[in-house]
Amino acid sequence: ETGVTQSPTHLIKTRGQQVTLRCSSQSGHNTVSWYQQALGQGPQFIFQYYREEENGRGNFPPRFSGLQFPNYSSELNVNALELDDSALYLCASTPPGGETQYFGPGTRLLVL
Amino acid sequence: KQEVTQIPAALSVPEGENLVLNCSFTDSAIYNLQWFRQDPGKGLTSLLLIQSSQREQTSGRLNASLDKSSGRSTLYIAASQPGDSATYLCAVTYNNNDMRFGAGTRLTVKP
């Protein structure tokens, strides 16, 4: 069984650009959550998608947006990148009726 | 404000020691609490999940307790091994699916 995968693994962008990060959930998992983890900090909840609908959102501005596809894979889009957006972005999937989140390895984004 | 604090921030122990990691949270209206392990530059691995109605969970050498009324949880690691070296994160989930993490405790177990 394939676990949660994320792409790309690393990314460098410049301020003002836009970025799309991708996540493939574990087989059968219909809920995907995204987190931002700055260096030396715990992850911060961005939002969650359940069956293609947003199902909860943390304290992030609207330039952070997401999408979930019928196969439950997901995208995180960030517009107008700022230096403080540099972080490890983590995706986690949850099985139907479950509570444990299974995390991917993350995408490390550097904004210059 | 829903905050999660972990103490200590870093801990170094010799192999074989038993140790306790602490987690406190300001809003006790939690849905559940989880302990995760994170290796450098990697994603998180769930270790234990405690429902708000439970007091503790055990898995192998790990035992996590929850005192919801006082807003505290502890993770007890018995007979520590060098392979236990990692950052341990505590996270509480509220009913809006918002999972709040602490900043973690960086554990080093010396051979």
CSV table of C-alpha atoms in Angstrom, one decimal:
chain,number,residue,atom,x,y,z
A,1,GLU,CA,0.0,0.0,0.0
A,2,THR,CA,1.5,3.4,-1.0
A,3,GLY,CA,1.6,6.0,1.6
A,4,VAL,CA,1.0,9.7,1.3
A,5,THR,CA,3.3,11.3,-1.4
A,6,GLN,CA,4.0,14.9,-2.1
A,7,SER,CA,5.6,16.7,-5.0
A,8,PRO,CA,7.9,18.4,-5.6
A,9,THR,CA,10.3,17.6,-2.7
A,10,HIS,CA,12.0,21.0,-2.9
A,11,LEU,CA,11.1,24.3,-4.6
A,12,ILE,CA,12.7,27.7,-4.9
A,13,LYS,CA,10.5,30.7,-5.9
A,14,THR,CA,10.9,34.5,-5.8
A,15,ARG,CA,8.7,36.9,-3.9
A,16,GLY,CA,5.4,37.7,-5.7
A,17,GLN,CA,5.3,34.4,-7.7
A,18,GLN,CA,2.7,31.7,-7.4
A,19,VAL,CA,3.3,28.1,-6.4
A,20,THR,CA,1.3,24.8,-6.6
A,21,LEU,CA,2.1,21.9,-4.3
A,22,ARG,CA,0.6,18.4,-4.8
A,23,CYS,CA,-0.4,15.6,-2.5
A,24,SER,CA,-1.5,12.1,-3.3
A,25,SER,CA,-3.4,10.6,-0.3
A,26,GLN,CA,-3.1,7.1,0.9
A,27,SER,CA,-5.3,4.7,-0.9
A,28,GLY,CA,-8.9,4.9,0.3
A,29,HIS,CA,-8.4,8.0,2.3
A,30,ASN,CA,-11.0,10.7,1.6
A,31,THR,CA,-9.8,13.5,3.8
A,32,VAL,CA,-6.7,15.6,3.2
A,33,SER,CA,-5.2,18.3,5.5
A,34,TRP,CA,-2.4,20.8,4.7
A,35,TYR,CA,0.0,22.2,7.2
A,36,GLN,CA,2.8,24.8,7.1
A,37,GLN,CA,5.9,24.2,9.3
A,38,ALA,CA,8.4,26.9,9.8
A,39,LEU,CA,11.9,26.0,10.9
A,40,GLY,CA,12.0,25.0,14.6
A,41,GLN,CA,8.2,25.3,14.9
A,42,GLY,CA,5.3,22.9,15.0
A,43,PRO,CA,3.1,22.6,12.0
A,44,GLN,CA,0.2,25.1,11.6
A,45,PHE,CA,-3.1,24.0,10.1
A,46,ILE,CA,-3.9,25.6,6.8
A,47,PHE,CA,-7.1,23.8,5.7
A,48,GLN,CA,-8.7,20.4,5.3
A,49,TYR,CA,-10.6,18.9,2.4
A,50,TYR,CA,-13.2,16.2,2.7
A,51,ARG,CA,-14.8,14.7,-0.5
A,52,GLU,CA,-13.7,17.7,-2.6
A,53,GLU,CA,-15.1,20.4,-0.2
A,54,GLU,CA,-13.2,22.6,2.2
A,55,ASN,CA,-13.9,21.2,5.7
A,56,GLY,CA,-12.1,23.6,8.1
A,57,ARG,CA,-9.6,26.3,7.7
A,58,GLY,CA,-6.9,27.8,10.0
A,59,ASN,CA,-5.7,31.4,10.2
A,60,PHE,CA,-4.2,31.7,6.8
A,61,PRO,CA,-5.0,34.5,4.2
A,62,PRO,CA,-7.1,33.9,1.1
A,63,ARG,CA,-4.0,33.7,-1.1
A,64,PHE,CA,-3.6,30.2,0.3
A,65,SER,CA,-6.2,28.1,-1.6
A,66,GLY,CA,-6.7,24.5,-2.2
A,67,LEU,CA,-8.4,21.9,-4.3
A,68,GLN,CA,-9.3,18.2,-3.9
A,69,PHE,CA,-9.9,16.0,-6.9
A,70,PRO,CA,-12.3,13.0,-7.3
A,71,ASN,CA,-9.5,10.6,-6.6
A,72,TYR,CA,-8.9,12.5,-3.3
A,73,SER,CA,-5.5,13.9,-4.3
A,74,SER,CA,-5.1,17.5,-3.5
A,75,GLU,CA,-3.3,20.7,-4.4
A,76,LEU,CA,-2.2,23.7,-2.3
A,77,ASN,CA,-1.9,27.0,-4.2
A,78,VAL,CA,-0.2,30.0,-2.8
A,79,ASN,CA,-0.4,33.3,-4.6
A,80,ALA,CA,1.8,36.4,-4.2
A,81,LEU,CA,4.5,34.6,-2.3
A,82,GLU,CA,6.1,36.3,0.6
A,83,LEU,CA,9.5,35.6,2.2
A,84,ASP,CA,7.7,34.3,5.3
A,85,ASP,CA,6.0,31.6,3.2
A,86,SER,CA,9.4,29.7,3.2
A,87,ALA,CA,8.6,26.6,5.1
A,88,LEU,CA,8.0,22.8,5.0
A,89,TYR,CA,4.5,22.2,3.7
A,90,LEU,CA,3.0,18.9,4.9
A,91,CYS,CA,0.0,17.0,3.7
A,92,ALA,CA,-1.8,14.4,5.7
A,93,SER,CA,-4.6,12.0,4.8
A,94,THR,CA,-7.2,10.3,7.0
A,95,PRO,CA,-9.3,7.2,6.2
A,96,PRO,CA,-13.1,7.3,6.3
A,97,GLY,CA,-14.3,7.3,9.9
A,98,GLY,CA,-10.7,7.4,11.2
A,99,GLU,CA,-8.9,10.1,13.2
A,100,THR,CA,-5.3,9.3,12.8
A,101,GLN,CA,-3.6,11.5,10.1
A,102,TYR,CA,-0.9,9.9,7.9
A,103,PHE,CA,1.6,12.5,6.8
A,104,GLY,CA,3.6,12.8,3.7
A,105,PRO,CA,7.3,13.7,3.6
A,106,GLY,CA,6.6,17.4,2.8
A,107,THR,CA,7.6,19.9,0.3
A,108,ARG,CA,10.3,22.4,1.3
A,109,LEU,CA,9.6,25.8,-0.2
A,110,LEU,CA,12.2,28.6,-0.2
A,111,VAL,CA,11.0,32.1,-1.2
A,112,LEU,CA,13.8,34.5,-2.2
B,1,LYS,CA,-6.5,31.6,22.3
B,2,GLN,CA,-5.8,27.9,21.6
B,3,GLU,CA,-2.1,27.4,22.4
B,4,VAL,CA,0.0,24.2,22.9
B,5,THR,CA,3.2,24.3,24.8
B,6,GLN,CA,5.8,21.6,25.1
B,7,ILE,CA,8.5,21.4,27.8
B,8,PRO,CA,11.4,20.9,27.6
B,9,ALA,CA,12.4,22.2,24.1
B,10,ALA,CA,15.3,19.9,24.0
B,11,LEU,CA,16.4,16.9,26.1
B,12,SER,CA,19.6,14.7,26.0
B,13,VAL,CA,19.7,11.5,27.9
B,14,PRO,CA,21.9,8.4,28.1
B,15,GLU,CA,20.6,5.2,26.6
B,16,GLY,CA,18.4,3.1,28.9
B,17,GLU,CA,16.9,6.0,30.8
B,18,ASN,CA,13.1,6.4,31.2
B,19,LEU,CA,11.9,9.9,30.3
B,20,VAL,CA,8.8,12.1,30.3
B,21,LEU,CA,7.9,14.8,27.8
B,22,ASN,CA,5.3,17.3,28.7
B,23,CYS,CA,2.5,19.1,26.8
B,24,SER,CA,0.0,21.7,28.0
B,25,PHE,CA,-2.9,23.3,26.2
B,26,THR,CA,-4.9,26.4,27.0
B,27,ASP,CA,-8.4,25.4,25.7
B,28,SER,CA,-9.5,22.1,27.2
B,29,ALA,CA,-12.5,21.6,24.8
B,30,ILE,CA,-10.4,19.2,22.7
B,31,TYR,CA,-11.7,16.4,20.5
B,32,ASN,CA,-8.5,14.4,20.8
B,33,LEU,CA,-4.8,14.6,21.5
B,34,GLN,CA,-2.0,13.0,19.5
B,35,TRP,CA,1.7,12.5,19.9
B,36,PHE,CA,3.8,12.5,16.8
B,37,ARG,CA,7.5,11.8,16.0
B,38,GLN,CA,9.4,13.8,13.4
B,39,ASP,CA,12.8,12.8,12.1
B,40,PRO,CA,14.9,15.7,10.6
B,41,GLY,CA,13.5,17.0,7.3
B,42,LYS,CA,10.8,14.4,7.3
B,43,GLY,CA,7.0,14.2,7.8
B,44,LEU,CA,5.3,13.2,11.0
B,45,THR,CA,4.5,9.7,12.3
B,46,SER,CA,1.6,9.3,14.6
B,47,LEU,CA,2.6,7.5,17.8
B,48,LEU,CA,-0.5,7.6,20.0
B,49,LEU,CA,-4.0,9.1,19.8
B,50,ILE,CA,-6.0,9.7,23.0
B,51,GLN,CA,-9.7,10.6,22.7
B,52,SER,CA,-11.0,13.4,25.0
B,53,SER,CA,-12.8,10.8,27.1
B,54,GLN,CA,-9.7,8.6,27.6
B,55,ARG,CA,-7.0,9.0,30.3
B,56,GLU,CA,-4.1,7.1,28.6
B,57,GLN,CA,-2.9,5.0,25.7
B,58,THR,CA,0.0,2.6,25.5
B,59,SER,CA,2.1,1.3,22.6
B,60,GLY,CA,5.2,-0.8,23.3
B,61,ARG,CA,7.6,1.4,25.3
B,62,LEU,CA,5.4,4.5,24.9
B,63,ASN,CA,2.7,5.6,27.3
B,64,ALA,CA,0.7,8.8,26.9
B,65,SER,CA,-1.6,10.2,29.5
B,66,LEU,CA,-4.2,13.0,29.3
B,67,ASP,CA,-5.7,15.2,32.0
B,68,LYS,CA,-8.2,17.3,30.1
B,69,SER,CA,-9.4,19.3,33.0
B,70,SER,CA,-5.9,20.6,33.7
B,71,GLY,CA,-4.9,20.9,30.1
B,72,ARG,CA,-1.9,18.5,30.3
B,73,SER,CA,-0.5,15.4,28.6
B,74,THR,CA,2.7,13.5,29.1
B,75,LEU,CA,4.5,11.1,26.9
B,76,TYR,CA,6.5,8.5,28.8
B,77,ILE,CA,9.3,6.6,27.0
B,78,ALA,CA,10.7,3.6,28.8
B,79,ALA,CA,14.2,2.3,28.4
B,80,SER,CA,15.2,4.9,25.7
B,81,GLN,CA,17.3,3.8,22.7
B,82,PRO,CA,19.4,5.9,20.3
B,83,GLY,CA,16.8,5.1,17.6
B,84,ASP,CA,14.3,7.2,19.7
B,85,SER,CA,16.2,10.3,18.9
B,86,ALA,CA,13.8,12.6,17.1
B,87,THR,CA,11.5,15.6,17.7
B,88,TYR,CA,8.3,14.7,19.5
B,89,LEU,CA,5.3,16.8,18.8
B,90,CYS,CA,2.0,17.0,20.7
B,91,ALA,CA,-1.1,18.1,18.9
B,92,VAL,CA,-4.7,18.8,20.0
B,93,THR,CA,-7.7,18.7,17.7
B,94,TYR,CA,-10.7,20.8,18.1
B,95,ASN,CA,-14.2,20.1,16.7
B,96,ASN,CA,-13.6,22.4,13.7
B,97,ASN,CA,-10.8,20.0,12.5
B,98,ASP,CA,-8.2,22.5,13.5
B,99,MET,CA,-5.2,20.6,14.8
B,100,ARG,CA,-2.9,22.7,17.0
B,101,PHE,CA,0.7,21.6,17.4
B,102,GLY,CA,3.3,22.4,20.0
B,103,ALA,CA,6.8,23.4,18.9
B,104,GLY,CA,8.1,20.0,19.9
B,105,THR,CA,10.7,18.5,22.1
B,106,ARG,CA,14.0,17.5,20.4
B,107,LEU,CA,15.2,14.3,22.0
B,108,THR,CA,18.7,12.9,21.8
B,109,VAL,CA,19.5,9.5,23.2
B,110,LYS,CA,23.2,9.0,23.6
B,111,PRO,CA,24.7,5.4,23.2
